[in-house]
Amino acid sequence: MTDRAIRNLAHLRRSASTARVLNLLKVFLDHGHEADWAEKPLFRTPALNRALIIKHRLRRDENDCFYLRRQVATKVIIPLDANELKTGGRYVFVGQRGFERVMQEAFGVGPRHPDMTTLTLLDQLPSLDPFLLREQLKRGGIEPAHCYFSISESDLQRMARFVEDEIRPLVTLCIGPDLEAVGSTQRLAGKIMSNDPRDRMEALRETLRLEPDDYQEGVFCWKGFLYYKWILTSLRAEVAGVADAVQTVKPIGKLDREARAWLDRGRAVLRDRIIETCNEAGRTLAIYDTAYAGLTDEGRPVAFRDFLLNAPRLFARLGDQLGAIQHIVSFWRFRFSPGASPVGVDELIDIFMDFETGLATRKAEDAMMAA
């Protein structure tokens, strides 16, 4: 791999994973000496367990790599030199044409190897956010070491409280506002957040008249919607700060006329796209809010049933929208933190290009999805 993307990855070598990048190389550098990392790896193949995995927005010339049209693919990059990512690396898209043959030839991984299952689970997610990644892997019976997920206990507790508040109207609808409401809310929140197939909340499933598989998939995506709603609420202030910072950040080094013109254009485009993508995410979340209100406020379970049936498609759209925003905020927080080294002209252009690609307009795609 010799394109500009690997130059962007070089900047990520020391940074943690983001919603768009799963940095297994950093996990190895930070935790490779720990017994937990060795005993419960994410991938059994050593090269894969030190890879960089990216949710990559496909370019036009990459669409032919797949049998079916898609906008985002899961890209697995194996660095040629872990100490110098600018030297490039080998990469493969999960599910590309001849994927099984490439995996067999490059890594000795056959179609039924456990790592193929793990890659498929990652590919099914709209983003690589650590919370959703952990939940998805649990669904597939895979529980790697905690070091693969940068989730603090305080974040988990805040998320749990948010879910409890969100589903309180549903609990009130079911049992009324009695003294047990708080405890019941906690129990129902626990069932929603649980990956135990025995916790299917049969009464709600029967009320919604959904088949078990449709219900289980819908509830997983509902969980994703709740998480993304919490994320968007938490990120709004930071997103505004990054959008403003894009307008003022200045690189060090000589800035020629061409680079200055490109950065000036990039500043305006990026700020507008950051704000618009947040608005798009808000509109997608509003679909859920309307359906949930139909169930809890208006007594129309069919509205929420339709939402759960459409949830996988909406979840993919929302993950794409918010994943790009999360990546920008996380990377900006890392690269422009107090004490970070100054940013050069070429690096800032690379960063802007990376952000702009991730925020590529989705209006045409959304119109296709709605058709």
Coordinates of C-alpha atoms in Angstrom, one line a residue:
M1 CA 0.0 0.0 0.0
T2 CA 1.5 3.3 -1.1
D3 CA -1.3 5.8 -1.2
R4 CA -1.9 8.8 1.1
A5 CA -4.0 6.7 3.5
I6 CA -0.9 5.0 4.9
R7 CA 0.6 8.5 5.6
N8 CA -2.5 9.2 7.7
L9 CA -2.1 5.9 9.5
A10 CA 1.4 6.9 10.4
H11 CA -0.1 9.7 12.4
L12 CA -2.3 7.2 14.2
R13 CA 0.6 4.9 15.3
R14 CA 0.6 6.4 18.8
S15 CA -3.1 7.2 19.1
A16 CA -5.8 5.0 20.5
S17 CA -8.5 3.4 18.4
T18 CA -11.4 5.6 17.1
A19 CA -14.8 4.9 15.7
R20 CA -13.3 4.5 12.3
V21 CA -9.9 2.9 13.2
L22 CA -9.2 -0.2 15.3
N23 CA -5.5 0.2 16.1
L24 CA -4.5 -3.3 17.1
L25 CA -0.8 -2.4 16.6
K26 CA -1.1 0.1 19.5
V27 CA -2.9 -2.5 21.6
F28 CA 0.0 -4.8 21.0
L29 CA 2.6 -2.1 21.8
D30 CA 0.8 -1.2 25.0
H31 CA -0.4 -4.6 26.2
G32 CA 1.5 -7.3 24.3
H33 CA 3.5 -8.1 27.4
E34 CA 0.3 -8.9 29.5
A35 CA -0.9 -12.4 30.0
D36 CA -4.5 -11.3 29.3
W37 CA -3.6 -10.1 25.8
A38 CA -1.8 -13.4 25.0
E39 CA -4.5 -15.6 26.5
K40 CA -7.6 -13.9 25.0
P41 CA -6.5 -12.3 21.6
L42 CA -9.0 -10.7 19.3
F43 CA -7.4 -12.7 16.4
R44 CA -5.5 -15.9 16.6
T45 CA -3.3 -15.1 13.6
P46 CA -0.4 -12.9 14.9
A47 CA -0.3 -10.6 11.9
L48 CA -4.0 -9.9 12.1
N49 CA -3.8 -9.2 15.8
R50 CA -1.3 -6.4 15.1
A51 CA -3.1 -4.9 12.1
L52 CA -4.8 -1.6 11.5
I53 CA -8.5 -2.1 10.7
I54 CA -10.4 0.8 9.1
K55 CA -13.9 1.6 8.1
H56 CA -13.0 2.9 4.7
R57 CA -15.2 5.0 2.4
L58 CA -14.7 3.4 -1.0
R59 CA -13.4 5.4 -3.9
R60 CA -14.9 5.0 -7.3
D61 CA -12.1 2.8 -8.6
E62 CA -12.5 0.5 -5.6
N63 CA -16.2 -0.4 -6.2
D64 CA -15.2 -3.1 -8.6
C65 CA -13.5 -4.9 -5.7
F66 CA -16.9 -6.1 -4.5
Y67 CA -19.7 -8.2 -6.1
L68 CA -22.4 -5.9 -4.6
R69 CA -22.4 -2.1 -4.4
R70 CA -21.4 -0.6 -1.0
Q71 CA -20.2 2.7 0.2
V72 CA -18.0 1.7 3.2
A73 CA -15.8 -1.4 3.5
T74 CA -13.7 -2.9 6.3
K75 CA -10.0 -2.5 5.4
V76 CA -7.4 -4.6 7.1
I77 CA -3.8 -3.2 6.8
I78 CA -0.7 -5.2 7.8
P79 CA 2.2 -2.8 8.1
L80 CA 5.5 -3.8 6.4
D81 CA 7.3 -2.2 9.3
A82 CA 5.5 -1.7 12.6
N83 CA 8.0 1.0 13.6
E84 CA 7.7 3.0 10.4
L85 CA 4.2 2.9 8.9
K86 CA 5.1 5.3 6.1
T87 CA 6.9 2.4 4.4
G88 CA 3.4 1.0 3.6
G89 CA 1.7 -2.3 4.1
R90 CA -0.4 -5.0 2.6
Y91 CA -4.2 -4.6 2.7
V92 CA -7.3 -6.5 2.0
F93 CA -11.0 -5.6 2.1
V94 CA -13.2 -7.9 4.1
G95 CA -15.6 -9.6 1.6
Q96 CA -13.8 -8.4 -1.5
R97 CA -13.7 -10.6 -4.6
G98 CA -11.5 -13.6 -3.9
F99 CA -11.4 -12.7 -0.2
E100 CA -11.1 -16.3 1.0
R101 CA -8.3 -17.1 -1.5
V102 CA -6.4 -14.0 -0.4
M103 CA -6.7 -14.8 3.3
Q104 CA -5.5 -18.4 2.6
E105 CA -2.5 -17.3 0.6
A106 CA -1.5 -14.4 2.7
F107 CA -2.2 -15.7 6.2
G108 CA -2.9 -19.4 5.9
V109 CA -6.4 -18.6 7.2
G110 CA -9.1 -20.9 5.7
P111 CA -12.8 -20.1 5.2
R112 CA -13.8 -21.8 8.6
H113 CA -11.0 -20.3 10.6
P114 CA -12.3 -18.4 13.7
D115 CA -10.5 -15.2 12.5
M116 CA -12.8 -15.2 9.4
T117 CA -15.8 -15.2 11.8
T118 CA -14.3 -12.3 13.7
L119 CA -13.7 -10.3 10.5
T120 CA -17.2 -10.9 9.4
L121 CA -18.6 -9.6 12.7
L122 CA -16.5 -6.5 12.3
D123 CA -17.6 -6.0 8.8
Q124 CA -21.3 -6.1 9.8
L125 CA -20.8 -3.1 12.1
P126 CA -21.3 0.5 10.7
S127 CA -18.4 1.7 12.9
L128 CA -15.7 0.3 15.1
D129 CA -16.8 2.2 18.2
P130 CA -15.4 0.1 21.2
F131 CA -18.8 -0.2 22.9
L132 CA -20.6 -1.5 19.8
L133 CA -17.6 -3.6 18.9
R134 CA -17.6 -5.3 22.3
E135 CA -21.4 -5.9 22.0
Q136 CA -21.2 -7.3 18.5
L137 CA -18.4 -9.7 19.4
K138 CA -20.3 -10.9 22.5
R139 CA -23.2 -11.7 20.2
G140 CA -20.9 -13.9 18.2
G141 CA -19.6 -15.7 21.3
I142 CA -16.2 -13.9 21.2
E143 CA -14.9 -12.2 24.3
P144 CA -11.3 -11.0 23.9
A145 CA -9.2 -9.3 26.6
H146 CA -10.5 -5.9 28.0
C147 CA -7.5 -4.1 26.6
Y148 CA -9.0 -4.2 23.1
F149 CA -11.8 -1.9 24.2
S150 CA -11.1 1.6 25.4
I151 CA -14.2 1.9 27.5
S152 CA -14.0 3.3 31.0
E153 CA -16.1 2.0 33.9
S154 CA -17.5 5.5 34.4
D155 CA -18.6 5.7 30.7
L156 CA -20.4 2.3 31.1
Q157 CA -22.2 3.6 34.2
R158 CA -23.2 6.9 32.5
M159 CA -24.5 4.9 29.5
A160 CA -26.5 2.6 31.8
R161 CA -28.1 5.7 33.5
F162 CA -28.9 7.2 30.1
V163 CA -30.6 4.0 29.0
E164 CA -32.6 3.8 32.2
D165 CA -33.9 7.4 31.7
E166 CA -34.6 6.7 28.0
I167 CA -36.8 3.6 28.7
R168 CA -38.6 5.0 31.8
P169 CA -41.7 5.8 29.7
L170 CA -41.8 2.2 28.5
V171 CA -41.6 0.9 32.0
T172 CA -44.3 3.4 33.1
L173 CA -46.5 2.2 30.2
C174 CA -46.1 -1.4 31.2
I175 CA -46.5 -1.3 35.0
G176 CA -47.5 2.3 35.9
P177 CA -45.6 4.9 38.0
D178 CA -45.5 2.9 41.2
L179 CA -42.8 2.6 43.8
E180 CA -41.1 -0.2 41.9
A181 CA -40.6 1.9 38.8
V182 CA -36.9 2.7 39.4
G183 CA -36.1 -1.0 40.1
S184 CA -38.1 -2.1 37.1
T185 CA -36.4 0.4 34.9
Q186 CA -33.0 -0.9 36.0
R187 CA -34.0 -4.5 35.3
L188 CA -35.4 -3.7 31.9
A189 CA -32.3 -1.6 31.0
G190 CA -30.2 -4.6 32.1
K191 CA -32.2 -6.9 29.7
I192 CA -31.8 -4.5 26.8
M193 CA -28.0 -4.2 27.5
S194 CA -27.7 -8.0 28.0
N195 CA -26.5 -10.3 25.3
D196 CA -28.0 -13.3 27.0
P197 CA -30.4 -14.9 24.4
R198 CA -32.7 -15.9 27.4
D199 CA -33.4 -12.3 28.1
R200 CA -35.6 -11.7 25.1
M201 CA -38.4 -9.8 26.9
E202 CA -41.0 -12.1 25.4
A203 CA -44.0 -9.9 26.4
L204 CA -42.7 -7.0 24.4
R205 CA -41.8 -9.2 21.5
E206 CA -45.3 -10.7 21.4
T207 CA -46.9 -7.2 21.7
L208 CA -44.9 -6.1 18.7
R209 CA -45.7 -9.4 16.9
L210 CA -42.1 -10.0 15.8
E211 CA -40.3 -13.2 15.0
P212 CA -37.5 -14.1 17.5
D213 CA -34.7 -13.4 15.0
D214 CA -36.2 -10.1 13.8
Y215 CA -36.7 -9.0 17.4
Q216 CA -33.2 -10.0 18.5
E217 CA -31.7 -8.1 15.6
G218 CA -34.0 -5.1 16.1
V219 CA -33.2 -4.9 19.8
F220 CA -29.4 -5.0 19.1
C221 CA -29.9 -2.0 16.7
W222 CA -32.1 -0.3 19.3
K223 CA -29.3 -0.6 21.7
G224 CA -27.0 0.9 19.1
F225 CA -29.5 3.8 18.6
L226 CA -29.5 4.4 22.4
Y227 CA -25.7 4.4 22.5
Y228 CA -25.4 6.8 19.5
K229 CA -28.0 9.1 21.0
W230 CA -25.9 9.3 24.1
I231 CA -22.8 9.8 22.1
L232 CA -24.3 12.7 20.0
T233 CA -25.5 14.4 23.2
S234 CA -22.1 14.0 24.7
L235 CA -20.2 15.1 21.6
R236 CA -22.1 18.2 20.6
A237 CA -19.9 20.7 22.5
E238 CA -16.7 19.1 21.3
V239 CA -17.9 18.9 17.7
A240 CA -18.6 22.6 17.7
G241 CA -15.2 23.2 19.1
V242 CA -13.5 21.2 16.4
A243 CA -15.5 22.9 13.7
D244 CA -14.3 26.2 15.0
A245 CA -10.7 25.0 15.4
V246 CA -10.6 23.9 11.8
Q247 CA -11.0 27.5 10.8
T248 CA -8.0 28.7 12.8
V249 CA -5.5 25.9 13.0
K250 CA -2.2 26.9 11.3
P251 CA 0.6 24.5 10.2
I252 CA 4.3 25.2 10.6
G253 CA 6.6 25.5 7.6
K254 CA 6.5 27.2 4.3
L255 CA 3.0 27.6 2.9
D256 CA 3.0 28.0 -0.9
R257 CA 0.1 29.5 -2.9
E258 CA -1.3 26.1 -3.9
A259 CA -1.3 24.7 -0.4
R260 CA -2.8 27.9 1.1
A261 CA -5.6 27.8 -1.5
W262 CA -6.3 24.1 -0.7
L263 CA -6.4 24.6 3.0
D264 CA -8.6 27.7 2.7
R265 CA -11.1 25.6 0.6
G266 CA -10.8 22.7 3.0
R267 CA -11.6 24.8 6.1
A268 CA -14.9 26.0 4.7
V269 CA -15.9 22.6 3.3
L270 CA -15.0 20.7 6.5
R271 CA -16.8 23.0 8.8
D272 CA -20.0 22.9 6.8
R273 CA -19.8 19.1 6.4
I274 CA -19.1 18.5 10.1
I275 CA -22.2 20.5 11.1
E276 CA -24.4 19.0 8.3
T277 CA -23.4 15.4 9.3
C278 CA -24.4 16.1 12.9
N279 CA -27.7 17.4 11.6
E280 CA -28.1 14.3 9.5
A281 CA -27.5 12.1 12.5
G282 CA -30.0 14.1 14.5
R283 CA -32.6 13.5 11.7
T284 CA -31.9 9.8 11.7
L285 CA -32.3 9.7 15.5
A286 CA -35.6 11.5 15.2
I287 CA -37.0 8.5 13.3
Y288 CA -36.4 6.5 16.4
D289 CA -37.7 9.2 18.7
T290 CA -41.0 9.4 16.7
A291 CA -41.4 5.6 16.7
Y292 CA -40.7 5.3 20.4
A293 CA -43.1 8.1 21.2
G294 CA -45.7 6.3 19.1
L295 CA -45.4 3.3 21.4
T296 CA -45.1 5.0 24.8
D297 CA -47.2 8.2 24.4
E298 CA -49.7 7.3 21.7
G299 CA -50.2 3.5 22.3
R300 CA -49.3 2.6 18.7
P301 CA -47.0 -0.4 19.0
V302 CA -47.0 -0.8 15.2
A303 CA -44.8 2.4 14.9
F304 CA -42.1 0.9 17.1
R305 CA -42.5 -2.5 15.4
D306 CA -41.8 -0.9 12.0
F307 CA -38.8 0.9 13.5
L308 CA -37.3 -2.4 14.8
L309 CA -37.8 -4.0 11.4
N310 CA -36.0 -1.1 9.7
A311 CA -33.5 -0.6 12.5
P312 CA -30.6 -2.5 10.8
R313 CA -30.7 -0.2 7.8
L314 CA -31.1 2.9 9.9
F315 CA -28.4 1.7 12.3
A316 CA -26.0 1.4 9.4
R317 CA -26.8 4.9 8.2
L318 CA -26.5 6.4 11.8
G319 CA -23.2 4.5 12.4
D320 CA -21.8 5.9 9.2
Q321 CA -22.8 9.4 10.1
L322 CA -21.7 9.4 13.7
G323 CA -18.7 7.2 13.2
A324 CA -17.1 9.9 11.0
I325 CA -17.8 12.6 13.6
Q326 CA -16.5 10.4 16.4
H327 CA -13.3 9.7 14.4
I328 CA -12.7 13.5 13.8
V329 CA -13.3 14.4 17.4
S330 CA -11.1 11.6 18.8
F331 CA -8.3 12.2 16.4
W332 CA -8.4 16.0 16.8
R333 CA -8.3 15.5 20.6
F334 CA -5.2 13.3 20.2
R335 CA -3.3 15.2 17.5
F336 CA -3.9 18.8 18.8
S337 CA -3.8 18.1 22.5
P338 CA -1.7 20.4 24.7
G339 CA 2.0 19.4 24.3
A340 CA 1.5 17.7 21.0
S341 CA 4.1 18.4 18.3
P342 CA 3.3 21.1 15.8
V343 CA 1.5 20.1 12.6
G344 CA 3.3 20.6 9.2
V345 CA 1.7 21.7 6.0
D346 CA 1.6 18.2 4.4
E347 CA 0.3 16.6 7.5
L348 CA -2.5 19.1 7.9
I349 CA -3.5 18.6 4.3
D350 CA -3.5 14.8 4.9
I351 CA -5.7 15.3 8.0
F352 CA -8.2 17.5 6.1
M353 CA -8.3 15.1 3.2
D354 CA -9.0 12.2 5.6
F355 CA -11.8 14.1 7.4
E356 CA -13.3 15.3 4.1
T357 CA -13.4 11.7 2.7
G358 CA -15.1 10.4 5.9
L359 CA -17.7 13.2 5.6
A360 CA -18.3 12.7 1.9
T361 CA -21.9 13.8 1.1
R362 CA -24.5 11.2 1.8
K363 CA -27.6 12.9 0.3
A364 CA -27.5 10.7 -2.8
E365 CA -26.9 7.6 -0.8
D366 CA -29.8 8.4 1.6
A367 CA -32.1 8.9 -1.3
M368 CA -31.1 5.5 -2.7
M369 CA -31.8 3.9 0.7
A370 CA -35.2 5.5 1.0
A371 CA -36.2 4.4 -2.5

